[in-house]
Structure formats: structure tokens, C-alpha cells
CSV table of C-alpha atoms and ligand atoms in Angstrom, one decimal:
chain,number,residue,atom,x,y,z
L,19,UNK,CA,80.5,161.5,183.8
L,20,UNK,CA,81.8,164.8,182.8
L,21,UNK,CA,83.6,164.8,179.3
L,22,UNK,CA,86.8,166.0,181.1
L,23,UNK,CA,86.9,162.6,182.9
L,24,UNK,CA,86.8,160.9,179.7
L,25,UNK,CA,89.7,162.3,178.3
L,26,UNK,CA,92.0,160.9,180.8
L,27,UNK,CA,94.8,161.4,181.7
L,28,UNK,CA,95.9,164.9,181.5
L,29,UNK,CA,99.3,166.0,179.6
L,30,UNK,CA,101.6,164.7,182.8
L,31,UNK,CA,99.5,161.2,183.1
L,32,UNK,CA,97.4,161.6,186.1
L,33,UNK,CA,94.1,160.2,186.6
L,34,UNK,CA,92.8,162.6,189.1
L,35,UNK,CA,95.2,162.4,191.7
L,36,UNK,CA,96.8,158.6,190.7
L,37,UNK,CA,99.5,157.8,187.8
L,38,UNK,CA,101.9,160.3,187.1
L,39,UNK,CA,105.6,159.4,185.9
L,40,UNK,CA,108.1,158.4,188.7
L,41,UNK,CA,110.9,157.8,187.6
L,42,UNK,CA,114.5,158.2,187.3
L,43,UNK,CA,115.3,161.8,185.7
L,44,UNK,CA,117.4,159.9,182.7
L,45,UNK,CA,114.4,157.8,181.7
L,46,UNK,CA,112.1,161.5,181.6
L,47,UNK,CA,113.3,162.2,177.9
L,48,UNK,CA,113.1,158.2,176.4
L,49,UNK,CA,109.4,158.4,178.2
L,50,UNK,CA,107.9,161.7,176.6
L,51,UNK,CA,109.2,160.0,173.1
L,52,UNK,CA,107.4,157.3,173.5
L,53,UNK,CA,104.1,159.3,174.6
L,54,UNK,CA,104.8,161.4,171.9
L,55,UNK,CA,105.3,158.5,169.1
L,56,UNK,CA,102.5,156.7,170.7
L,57,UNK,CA,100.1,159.8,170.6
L,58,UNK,CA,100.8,160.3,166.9
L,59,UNK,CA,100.8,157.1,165.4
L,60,UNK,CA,97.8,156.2,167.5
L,61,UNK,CA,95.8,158.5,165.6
L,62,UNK,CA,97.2,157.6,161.9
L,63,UNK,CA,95.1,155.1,159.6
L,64,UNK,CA,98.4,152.8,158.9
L,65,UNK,CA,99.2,152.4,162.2
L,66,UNK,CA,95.3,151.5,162.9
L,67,UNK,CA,94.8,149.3,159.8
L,68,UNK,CA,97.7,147.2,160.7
L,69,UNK,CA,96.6,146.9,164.5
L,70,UNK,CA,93.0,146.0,163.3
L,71,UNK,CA,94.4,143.3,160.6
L,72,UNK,CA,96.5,141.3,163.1
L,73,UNK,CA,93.8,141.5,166.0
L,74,UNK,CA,91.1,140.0,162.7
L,75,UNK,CA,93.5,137.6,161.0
L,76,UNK,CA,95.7,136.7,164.0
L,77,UNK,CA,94.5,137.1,166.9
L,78,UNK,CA,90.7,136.0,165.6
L,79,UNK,CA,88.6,139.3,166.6
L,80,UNK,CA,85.7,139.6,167.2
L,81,UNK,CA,85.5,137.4,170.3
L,82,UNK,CA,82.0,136.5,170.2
L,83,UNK,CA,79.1,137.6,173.0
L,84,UNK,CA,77.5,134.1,174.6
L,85,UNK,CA,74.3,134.1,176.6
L,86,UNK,CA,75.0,131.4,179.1
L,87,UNK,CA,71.6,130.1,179.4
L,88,UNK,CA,72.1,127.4,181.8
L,89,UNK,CA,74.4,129.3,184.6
L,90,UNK,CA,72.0,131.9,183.8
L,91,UNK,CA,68.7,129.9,184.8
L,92,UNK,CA,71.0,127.7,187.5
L,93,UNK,CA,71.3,131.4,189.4
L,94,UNK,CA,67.4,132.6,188.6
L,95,UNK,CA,67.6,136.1,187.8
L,96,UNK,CA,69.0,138.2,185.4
L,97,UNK,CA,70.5,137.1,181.8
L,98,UNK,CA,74.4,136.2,181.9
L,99,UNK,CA,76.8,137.2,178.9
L,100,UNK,CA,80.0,135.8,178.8
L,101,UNK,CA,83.0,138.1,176.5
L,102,UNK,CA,84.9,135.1,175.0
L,103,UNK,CA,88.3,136.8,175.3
L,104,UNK,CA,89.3,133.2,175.8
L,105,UNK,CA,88.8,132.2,172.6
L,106,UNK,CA,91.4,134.6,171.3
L,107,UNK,CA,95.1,133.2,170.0
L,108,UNK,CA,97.4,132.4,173.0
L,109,UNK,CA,93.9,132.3,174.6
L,110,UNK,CA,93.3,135.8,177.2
L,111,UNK,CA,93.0,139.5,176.9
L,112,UNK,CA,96.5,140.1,176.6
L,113,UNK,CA,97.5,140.0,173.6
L,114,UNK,CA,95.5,142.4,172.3
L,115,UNK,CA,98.1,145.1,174.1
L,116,UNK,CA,101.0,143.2,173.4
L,117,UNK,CA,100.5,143.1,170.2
L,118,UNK,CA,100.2,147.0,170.1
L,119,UNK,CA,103.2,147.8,172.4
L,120,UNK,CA,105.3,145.7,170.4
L,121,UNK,CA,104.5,147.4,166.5
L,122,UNK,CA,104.9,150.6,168.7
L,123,UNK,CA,108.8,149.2,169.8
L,124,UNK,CA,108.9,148.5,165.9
L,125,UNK,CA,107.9,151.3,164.9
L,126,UNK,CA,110.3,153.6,167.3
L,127,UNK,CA,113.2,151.7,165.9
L,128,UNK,CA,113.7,149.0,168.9
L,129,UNK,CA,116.2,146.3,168.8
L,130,UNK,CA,114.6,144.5,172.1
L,131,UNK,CA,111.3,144.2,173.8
L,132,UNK,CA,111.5,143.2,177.4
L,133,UNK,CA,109.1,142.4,180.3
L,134,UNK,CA,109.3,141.0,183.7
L,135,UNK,CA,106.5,138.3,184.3
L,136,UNK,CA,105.1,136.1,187.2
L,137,UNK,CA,103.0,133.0,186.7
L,138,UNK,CA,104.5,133.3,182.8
L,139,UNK,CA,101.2,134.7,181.0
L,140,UNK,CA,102.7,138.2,180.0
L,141,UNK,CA,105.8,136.8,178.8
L,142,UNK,CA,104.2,134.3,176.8
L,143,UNK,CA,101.9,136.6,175.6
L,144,UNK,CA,104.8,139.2,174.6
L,145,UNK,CA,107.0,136.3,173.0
L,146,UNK,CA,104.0,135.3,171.0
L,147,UNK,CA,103.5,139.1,169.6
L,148,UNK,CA,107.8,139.4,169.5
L,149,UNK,CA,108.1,136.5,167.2
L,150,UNK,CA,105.2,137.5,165.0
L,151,UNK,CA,106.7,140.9,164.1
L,152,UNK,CA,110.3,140.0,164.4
L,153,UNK,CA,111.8,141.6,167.6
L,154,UNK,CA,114.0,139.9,169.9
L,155,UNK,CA,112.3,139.6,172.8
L,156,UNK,CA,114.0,139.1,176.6
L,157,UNK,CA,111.8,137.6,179.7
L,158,UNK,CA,112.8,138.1,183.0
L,159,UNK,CA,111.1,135.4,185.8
L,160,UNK,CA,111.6,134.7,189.2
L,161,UNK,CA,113.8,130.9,190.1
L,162,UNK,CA,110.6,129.6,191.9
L,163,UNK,CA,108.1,131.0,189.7
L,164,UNK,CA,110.0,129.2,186.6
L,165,UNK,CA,109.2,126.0,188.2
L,166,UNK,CA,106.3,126.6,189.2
L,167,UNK,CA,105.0,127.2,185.4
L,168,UNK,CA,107.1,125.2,183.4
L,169,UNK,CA,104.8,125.2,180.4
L,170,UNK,CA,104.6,128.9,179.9
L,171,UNK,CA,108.9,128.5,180.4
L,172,UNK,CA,108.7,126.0,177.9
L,173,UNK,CA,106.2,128.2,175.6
L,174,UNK,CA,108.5,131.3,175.5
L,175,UNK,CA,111.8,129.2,174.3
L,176,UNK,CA,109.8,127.3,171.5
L,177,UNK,CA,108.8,130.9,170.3
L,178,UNK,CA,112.2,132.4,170.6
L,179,UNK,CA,112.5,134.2,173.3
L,180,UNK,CA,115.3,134.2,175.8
L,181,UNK,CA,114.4,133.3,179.5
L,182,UNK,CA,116.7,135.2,182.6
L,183,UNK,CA,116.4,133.2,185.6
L,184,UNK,CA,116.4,135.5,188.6
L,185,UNK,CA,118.2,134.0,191.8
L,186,UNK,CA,117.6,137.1,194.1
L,187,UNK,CA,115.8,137.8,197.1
L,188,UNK,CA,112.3,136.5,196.9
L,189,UNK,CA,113.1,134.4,193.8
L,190,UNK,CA,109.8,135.7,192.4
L,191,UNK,CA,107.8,138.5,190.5
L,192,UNK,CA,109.1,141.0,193.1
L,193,UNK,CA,113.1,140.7,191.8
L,194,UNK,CA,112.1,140.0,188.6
L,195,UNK,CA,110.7,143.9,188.0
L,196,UNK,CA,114.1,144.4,190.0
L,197,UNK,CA,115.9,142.7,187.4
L,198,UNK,CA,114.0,143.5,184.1
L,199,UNK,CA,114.4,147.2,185.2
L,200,UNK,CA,118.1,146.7,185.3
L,201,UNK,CA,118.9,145.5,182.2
L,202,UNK,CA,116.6,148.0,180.5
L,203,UNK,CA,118.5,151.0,182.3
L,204,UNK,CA,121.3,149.8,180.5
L,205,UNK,CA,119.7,151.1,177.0
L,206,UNK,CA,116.7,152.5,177.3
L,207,UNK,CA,116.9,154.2,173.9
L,208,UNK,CA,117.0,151.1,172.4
L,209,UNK,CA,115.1,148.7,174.1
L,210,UNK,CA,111.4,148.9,175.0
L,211,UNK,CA,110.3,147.8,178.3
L,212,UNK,CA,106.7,146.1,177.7
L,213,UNK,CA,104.5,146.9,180.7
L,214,UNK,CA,101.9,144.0,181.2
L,215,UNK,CA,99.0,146.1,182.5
L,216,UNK,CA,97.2,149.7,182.7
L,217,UNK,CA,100.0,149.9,185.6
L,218,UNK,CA,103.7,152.0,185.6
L,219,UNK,CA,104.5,155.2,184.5
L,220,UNK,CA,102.8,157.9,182.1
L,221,UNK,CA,102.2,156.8,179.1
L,222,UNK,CA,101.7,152.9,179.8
L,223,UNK,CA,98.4,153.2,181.8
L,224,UNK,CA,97.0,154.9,178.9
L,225,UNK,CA,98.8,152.6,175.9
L,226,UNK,CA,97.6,149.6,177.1
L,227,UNK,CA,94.1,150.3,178.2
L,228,UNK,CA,93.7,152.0,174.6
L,229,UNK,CA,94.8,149.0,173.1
L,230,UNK,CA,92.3,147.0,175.4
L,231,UNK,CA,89.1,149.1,174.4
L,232,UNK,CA,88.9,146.9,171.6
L,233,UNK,CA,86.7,144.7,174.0
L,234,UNK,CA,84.6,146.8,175.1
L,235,UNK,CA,84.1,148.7,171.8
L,236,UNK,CA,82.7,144.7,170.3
L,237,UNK,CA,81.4,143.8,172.9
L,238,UNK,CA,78.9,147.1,173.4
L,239,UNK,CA,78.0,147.1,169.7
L,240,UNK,CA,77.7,143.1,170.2
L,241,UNK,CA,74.9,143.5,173.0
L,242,UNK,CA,73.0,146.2,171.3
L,243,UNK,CA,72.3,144.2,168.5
L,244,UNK,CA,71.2,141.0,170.3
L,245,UNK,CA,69.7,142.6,173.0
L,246,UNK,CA,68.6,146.0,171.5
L,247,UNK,CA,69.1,147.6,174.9
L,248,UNK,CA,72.5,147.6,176.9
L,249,UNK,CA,73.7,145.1,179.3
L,250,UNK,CA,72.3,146.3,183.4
L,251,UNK,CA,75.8,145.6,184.7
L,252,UNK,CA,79.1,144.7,183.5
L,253,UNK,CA,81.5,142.9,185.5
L,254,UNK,CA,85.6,142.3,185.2
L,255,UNK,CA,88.5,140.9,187.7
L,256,UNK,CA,91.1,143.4,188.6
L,257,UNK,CA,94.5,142.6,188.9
L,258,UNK,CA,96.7,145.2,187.4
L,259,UNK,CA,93.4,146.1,185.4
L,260,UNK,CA,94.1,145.7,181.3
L,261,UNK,CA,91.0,143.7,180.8
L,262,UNK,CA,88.4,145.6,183.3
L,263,UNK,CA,89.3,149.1,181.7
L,264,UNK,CA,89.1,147.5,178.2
L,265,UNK,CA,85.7,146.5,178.8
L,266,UNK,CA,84.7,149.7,180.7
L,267,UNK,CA,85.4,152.1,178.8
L,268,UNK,CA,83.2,151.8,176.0
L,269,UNK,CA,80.2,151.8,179.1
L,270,UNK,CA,81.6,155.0,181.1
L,271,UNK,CA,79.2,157.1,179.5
L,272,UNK,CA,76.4,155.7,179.8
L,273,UNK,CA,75.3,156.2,183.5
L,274,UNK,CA,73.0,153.7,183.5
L,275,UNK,CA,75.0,150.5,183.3
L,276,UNK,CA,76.7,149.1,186.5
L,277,UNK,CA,80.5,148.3,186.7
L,278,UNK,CA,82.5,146.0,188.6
L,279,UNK,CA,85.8,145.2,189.0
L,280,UNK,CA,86.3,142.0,191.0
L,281,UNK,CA,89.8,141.8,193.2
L,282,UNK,CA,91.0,138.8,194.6
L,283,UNK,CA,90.0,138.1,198.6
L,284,UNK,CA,92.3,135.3,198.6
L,285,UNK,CA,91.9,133.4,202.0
L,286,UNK,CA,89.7,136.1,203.2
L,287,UNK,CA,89.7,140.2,203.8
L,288,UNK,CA,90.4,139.4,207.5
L,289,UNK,CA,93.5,137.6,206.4
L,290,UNK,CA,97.0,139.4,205.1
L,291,UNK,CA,96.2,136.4,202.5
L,292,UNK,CA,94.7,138.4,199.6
L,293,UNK,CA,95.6,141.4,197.0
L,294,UNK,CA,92.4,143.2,197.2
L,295,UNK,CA,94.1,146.7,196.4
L,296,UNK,CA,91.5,149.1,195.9
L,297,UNK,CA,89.3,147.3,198.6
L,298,UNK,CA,91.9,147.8,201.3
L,299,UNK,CA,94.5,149.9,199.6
L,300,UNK,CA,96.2,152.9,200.7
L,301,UNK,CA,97.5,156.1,198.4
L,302,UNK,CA,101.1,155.1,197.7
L,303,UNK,CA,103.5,155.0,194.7
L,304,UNK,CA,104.6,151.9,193.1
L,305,UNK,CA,106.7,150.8,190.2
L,306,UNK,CA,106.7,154.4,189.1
L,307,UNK,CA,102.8,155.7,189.2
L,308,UNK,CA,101.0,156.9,192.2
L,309,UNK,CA,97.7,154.2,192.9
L,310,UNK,CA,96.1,152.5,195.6
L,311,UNK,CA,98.4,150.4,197.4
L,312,UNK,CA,98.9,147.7,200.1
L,313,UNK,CA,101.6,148.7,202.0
L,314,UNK,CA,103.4,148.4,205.3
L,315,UNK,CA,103.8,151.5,207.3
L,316,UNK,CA,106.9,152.3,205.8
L,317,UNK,CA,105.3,152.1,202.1
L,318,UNK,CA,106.6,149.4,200.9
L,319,UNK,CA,104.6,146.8,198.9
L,320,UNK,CA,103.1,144.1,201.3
L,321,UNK,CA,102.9,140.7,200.3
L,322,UNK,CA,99.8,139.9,198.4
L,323,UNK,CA,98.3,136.2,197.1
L,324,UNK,CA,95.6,134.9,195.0
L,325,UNK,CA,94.7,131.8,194.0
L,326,UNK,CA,95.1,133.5,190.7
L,327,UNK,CA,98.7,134.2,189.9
L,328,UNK,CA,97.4,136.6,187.5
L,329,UNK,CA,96.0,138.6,189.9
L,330,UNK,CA,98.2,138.8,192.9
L,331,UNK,CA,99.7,142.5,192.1
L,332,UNK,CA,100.4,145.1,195.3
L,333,UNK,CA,99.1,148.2,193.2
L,334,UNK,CA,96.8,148.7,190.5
L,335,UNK,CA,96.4,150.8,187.2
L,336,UNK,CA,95.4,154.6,188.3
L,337,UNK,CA,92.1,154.8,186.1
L,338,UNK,CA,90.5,152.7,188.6
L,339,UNK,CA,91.3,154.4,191.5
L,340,UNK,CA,90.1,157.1,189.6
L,341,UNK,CA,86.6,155.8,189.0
L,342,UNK,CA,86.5,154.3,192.4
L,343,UNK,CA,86.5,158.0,194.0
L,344,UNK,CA,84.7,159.2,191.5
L,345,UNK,CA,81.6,156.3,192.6
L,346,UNK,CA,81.5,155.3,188.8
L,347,UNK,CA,82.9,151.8,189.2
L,348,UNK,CA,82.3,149.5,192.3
L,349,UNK,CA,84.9,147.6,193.8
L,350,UNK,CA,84.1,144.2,195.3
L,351,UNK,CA,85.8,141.1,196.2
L,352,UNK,CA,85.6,137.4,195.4
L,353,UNK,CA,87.4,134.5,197.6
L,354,UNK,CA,89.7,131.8,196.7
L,355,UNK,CA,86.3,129.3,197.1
L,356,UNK,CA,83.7,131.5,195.6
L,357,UNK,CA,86.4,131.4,192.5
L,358,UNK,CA,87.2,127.9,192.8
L,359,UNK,CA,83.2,127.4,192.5
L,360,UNK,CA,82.5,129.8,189.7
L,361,UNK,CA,85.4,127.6,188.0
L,362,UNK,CA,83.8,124.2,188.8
L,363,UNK,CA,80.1,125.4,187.8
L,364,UNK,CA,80.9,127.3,184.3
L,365,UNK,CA,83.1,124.2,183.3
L,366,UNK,CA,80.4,121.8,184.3
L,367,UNK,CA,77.1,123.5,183.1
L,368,UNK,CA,78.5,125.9,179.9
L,369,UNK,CA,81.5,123.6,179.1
L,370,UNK,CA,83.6,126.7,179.5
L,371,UNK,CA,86.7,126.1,181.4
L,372,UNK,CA,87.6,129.8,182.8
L,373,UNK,CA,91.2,131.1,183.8
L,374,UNK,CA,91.3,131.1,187.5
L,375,UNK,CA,91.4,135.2,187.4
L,376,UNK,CA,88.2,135.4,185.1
L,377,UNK,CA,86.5,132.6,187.8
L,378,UNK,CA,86.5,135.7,190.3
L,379,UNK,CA,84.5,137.8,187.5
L,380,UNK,CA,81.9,134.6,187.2
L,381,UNK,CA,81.6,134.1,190.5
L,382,UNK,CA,80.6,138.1,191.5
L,383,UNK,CA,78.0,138.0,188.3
L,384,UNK,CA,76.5,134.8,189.6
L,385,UNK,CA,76.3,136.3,193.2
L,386,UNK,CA,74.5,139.4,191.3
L,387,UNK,CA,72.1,137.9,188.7
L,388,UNK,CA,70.1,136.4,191.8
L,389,UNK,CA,69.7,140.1,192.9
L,390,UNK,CA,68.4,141.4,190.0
L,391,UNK,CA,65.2,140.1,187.1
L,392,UNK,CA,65.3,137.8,183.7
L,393,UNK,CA,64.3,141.0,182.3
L,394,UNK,CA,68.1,142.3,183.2
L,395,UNK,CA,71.4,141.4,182.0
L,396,UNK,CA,75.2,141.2,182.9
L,397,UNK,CA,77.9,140.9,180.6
L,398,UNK,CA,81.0,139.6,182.0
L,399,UNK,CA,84.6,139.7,180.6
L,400,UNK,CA,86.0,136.2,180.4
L,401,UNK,CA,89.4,137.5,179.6
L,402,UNK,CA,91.3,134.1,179.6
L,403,UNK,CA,90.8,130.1,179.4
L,404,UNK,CA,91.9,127.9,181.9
L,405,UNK,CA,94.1,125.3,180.3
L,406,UNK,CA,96.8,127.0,182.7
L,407,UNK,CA,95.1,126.4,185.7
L,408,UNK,CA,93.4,122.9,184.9
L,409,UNK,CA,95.9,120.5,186.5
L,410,UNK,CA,96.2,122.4,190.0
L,411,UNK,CA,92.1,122.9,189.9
L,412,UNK,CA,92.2,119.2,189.9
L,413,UNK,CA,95.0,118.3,192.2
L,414,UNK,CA,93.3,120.9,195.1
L,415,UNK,CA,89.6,119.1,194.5
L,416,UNK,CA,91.1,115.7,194.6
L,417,UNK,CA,89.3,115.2,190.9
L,418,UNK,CA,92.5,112.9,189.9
L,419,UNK,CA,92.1,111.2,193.1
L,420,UNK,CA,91.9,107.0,192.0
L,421,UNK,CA,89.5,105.9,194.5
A,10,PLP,C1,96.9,138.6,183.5
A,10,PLP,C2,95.5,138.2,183.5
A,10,PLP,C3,94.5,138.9,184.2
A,10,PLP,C4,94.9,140.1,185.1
A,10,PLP,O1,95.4,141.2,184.4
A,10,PLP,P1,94.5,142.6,184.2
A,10,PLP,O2,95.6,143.5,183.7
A,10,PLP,O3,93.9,142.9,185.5
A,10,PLP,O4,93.5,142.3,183.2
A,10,PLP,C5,93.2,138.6,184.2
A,10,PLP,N1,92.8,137.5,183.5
A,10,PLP,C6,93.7,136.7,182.8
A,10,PLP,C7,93.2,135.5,182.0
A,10,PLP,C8,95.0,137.0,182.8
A,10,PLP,O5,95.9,136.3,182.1
């Protein structure tokens, strides 16, 4: 890669020709303050040191590097690494960029954080980083979707945040940007609205996934000194794209190690039953940054699915349609069974019980180590645990079943 590429994204937020900064004109000033706060503070030691002491002493960094020597063997080929990002507090990947968004609210002066979220993960995530530094903290969530994950509702009351039920249209994720939006047009100067992914407009896309390289920073120094060479490949699921870019980074430069970023099939490609963006996407703009999209003819977001709520998202973050043009990162897609699979085998053989979205990563590595020697290696980013996802695992493969 050239060095320009790795100084992404240029002084208006693009990645090439993705990202950018749609938005409403009144929102253009409250943006470049935060790009501008974020760009200083970002590179003073204070700001760094406190970051680094709550990701040690909080959140429980480093996540160690595990060789899973029984998938790998079960598979026969190369040597599998599993990044245990869900051994971290609150137990995923995001709240190593919650964490950082919300001392950056602090730090501008904030009287509110507040985020939209779907399945619950973000907003527990956020209410968990919220009540540690002291910021009130406001989570909108889609009628259905609150019943549908009633613990991570129940998790963001017991930690203080307040819950807004929203009744319109879809009664899902979809209205609840909607409604997040609106109350955060109400005073943007004083409230922070806390993107959930490298997704939205210039500067988010960059925030978060430089709050993410953390990952991929430990994890690249990890291999190198077990393996004293680097991993052959390294693999991530996509959804909006936080943990994939956190663990990509740190590799961009060095040519020779593969990346994947594993989207959601769903019930198949063939089927509108999936959210494989950059697989089947179209250029398009979405919740204020330009990306791969899937969209109808008149561009607006088509309905997407996953068996992982996590990773059901219409658009994705603009880096990665970035490095899919540019060839550096391949794209590939994993099915609601392949996942399900992945899920059933790391549980049983490695006693690891994945989140449903990292199951997709699993299942592409084990469809890879086959192709490739026990003298090669793949390091996968396990960005979450599956606690979340145990009970439905169950109910679908009948495991609860008496008989
Ligand atoms: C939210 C989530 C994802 C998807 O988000 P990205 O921004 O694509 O990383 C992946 N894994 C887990 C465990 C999640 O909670």
C-alpha cells in the first residue's frame, strides 16, 4: 500500500471515493469541533494515558492470543488463532470505542451521550462506558427489538441509563436512528451522538476505528512473539466494521498477510434474506457517509437480516469499501448454517462459546485453514462472547428439547 492510503481519510473524511460528511448544514460547525477536538487530544499523552488505564484496569487489555489446537487439527491445515475480544468487560470489541467516544463527549463539555441501537449490544456497551465516567446517557430502541432482547433492556436500566421506546414505523433499528437523530438535533452542542461503528459522517469512521486499533496493534505484537513470523491471513466479520478495521490495520502494511472481512449471507446470496453489503452493494449514501449500499432503485436502504443482529446493517464503514477497490482486503460471505456450525464446533471442541457475529469469522477461517499448510496460520478476531445468543442457539437446534 502506498503511504497516502494509510493516512486515511483526507481533511473532508473520504476514503477514496466513500465517507464524506452528509449532513444537515447546522450540524457542519458542531462536526468540525469535534474532528478538531478529537484530532488534538488524540495526539496528547493525558488523553492517551487515561484511554490506556481504563482499557488495562477496566476493560482487562490485553485480550490474550489462543492457538486453538483442536479446531485447528479437526480442520487439518493451517494453525488457528483466536483474538479473545470476548474476554473483555461487557464481553465484545465495543467497548474499546465507547469508552473513547464517551471521555471525548467529557472532555468537549457534554451533558448527554446518546445512541440508537438494535439487538441492544451498542447501548449496553455505551451505558456501561456512560456510567463509568459519569455522563447521562440516553438509548433509543425500536418497540419490537426491546422485546426481543430484554436482557440488554434490563442491562442498560440497572446501569442508569434511560431507555426511549420507539413506536414508529418499523418499530425497529430503522426508526430508532430516526428517532435518536431527532432528539440530538434538538442540541447538538451539547449532547454527543455516539456512533456504534466505523459508519456515519466525517469524523466517526475515523474515531472509532482509531479507538479499535488497539486490537490489532496486541494482537500483531502478540503473534510475533509466539510465532516469530506473522499470521498468513487474518480474518474478521463485517457488519458496520469496528472490529475488522481494528484488527486490520495494524496488518495493512505488510503485503504479505491476507485479510478477510466476513459479511453475513443470511438465508443465502440468492435470497433478499442477507446483509452482505460490500458483496452485493451498490455506491449510495447512508446515514450521512457515502459507502456501499443495498438499495432499492430509488436508493433507499433495502431490508437486510442476519442471523446475527449484530450484523444486519444496509451500509458499511467507508475504509472497507476502500480496501475492497483497492484488492487489499477480500470480501466473502458466510451463511446463517455455516455460522450456526462454527458456533456449535468452537463451543464443543475449544469450550469457547462465540457471539453469533464472530461465528461467521470462525466459520470462513475454518473453510480456509483446509486450504492452506500446518506450516501457516490464521488469526481470527473473536470480537464478542455468546451468552447473548445462547438461549435462541438452543431453542433453533432443539438442544432444550426433553425427549
Ligand atoms: C456489534 C458487533 C459486531 C459488528 O460490529 P462491527 O462494527 O462490524 O464490528 C461484531 N461482533 C460483535 C460481538 C458485536 O457485538
Amino acid at each position: 500500500m502506498k503511504i497516502q492510503d494509510l493516512e486515511m481519510p483526507d481533511q473532508q473524511g473520504y476514503f477514496g471515493e466513500y465517507g464524506g460528511q452528509l449532513i444537515p448544514p447546522q450540524l457542519k460547525s458542531v462536526m468540525d469541533e469535534i474532528n478538531a477536538t478529537y484530532d488534538q487530544i488524540c495526539k496528547s499523552p493525558a488523553f492517551q494515558d487515561e484511554l490506556t488505564d481504563l482499557y488495562t484496569h477496566y476493560v482487562g487489555r490485553p485480550s490474550p492470543i489462543f492457538h486453538a489446537r483442536r479446531l485447528s487439527a479437526r480442520q487439518g491445515g493451517a494453525r488457528i488463532y483466536l483474538k479473545r475480544e470476548d474476554l473483555n468487560h461487557t464481553g465484545a470489541h465495543k467497548i474499546n470505542h465507547c469508552l473513547g467516544e464517551v471521555l471525548l463527549a467529557k472532555h468537549m463539555g457534554k451533558t448527554k451521550v446518546l445512541a440508537e441501537t438494535g439487538a441492544g449490544q451498542h447501548g449496553v456497551a455505551l451505558a456501561t462506558a456512560a456510567a463509568l465516567l459519569g455522563i447521562e446517557c440516553e438509548i433509543h430502541m425500536g418497540e419490537i427489538d426491546i422485546a426481543k432482547e430484554h436482557p440488554n433492556v434490563t442491562k442498560m436500566k440497572l446501569l442508569g441509563a434511560k431507555v426511549v421506546p420507539v413506536s414508529r414505523g418499523t418499530r425497529t433499528l430503522k426508526d430508532a436512528v430516526d428517532s435518536a437523530f431527532e432528539e440530538y438535533m434538538k442540541d447538538p452542542v451539547h449532547f454527543f451522538y455516539a456512533i456504534g461503528s466505523v459508519v456515519g459522517p466525517h469524523p466517526f469512521p475515523k474515531m472509532v476505528r482509531d479507538f479499535q486499533t488497539v486490537v490489532g496493534r496486541e494482537a500483531r505484537a502478540q503473534f510475533l512473539e509466539r510465532e516469530k513470523k506473522l499470521p498468513d491471513a487474518v480474518v474478521a466479520c463485517v457488519g458496520g466494521g469496528s472490529n475488522a478495521i481494528g484488527i486490520f490495520t495494524e496488518f495493512l502494511p505488510d503485503e504479505r498477510v491476507k485479510l478477510f472481512g466476513v459479511e453475513p449471507a443470511g438465508r443465502g446470496l440468492d435470497t433478499p434474506d442477507h446483509a452482505a453489503t460490500l458483496t452485493l452493494g451498490t455506491k449510495g449514501a447512508i446515514h450521512g457517509f457515502v459507502c456501499y449500499t443495498l438499495q432499492d432503485a430509488d436508493g433507499n436502504p433495502l431490508p437486510v437480516y442476519s442471523i446475527a443482529s449484530g450484523l444486519d446493517y444496509p451500509g458499511v464503514g467507508p475504509q472497507h469499501c476502500y480496501l475492497k477497490d483497492l484488492g487489499r482486503v477480500q470480501y466473502v460471505a458466510i451463511d446463517d448454517e455455516e455460522c450456526l456450525d462454527a458456533f456449535m464446533v468452537l463451543s464443543r471442541i475449544e469450550g469457547i462459546i462465540p457471539a453469533l457475529e464472530s461465528a461467521h469469522a470462525v466459520a470462513y477461517a475454518m473453510k480456509l485453514a483446509k486450504q492452506m499448510s500446518p506450516e501457516q496460520s490464521i488469526l481470527v478476531n473473536l470480537s464478542g462472547r455468546g451468552d447473548k445468543d445462547a438461549d435462541f442457539v438452543a431453542t433453533r437446534l432443539k438442544l432444550n428439547a426433553t425427549t
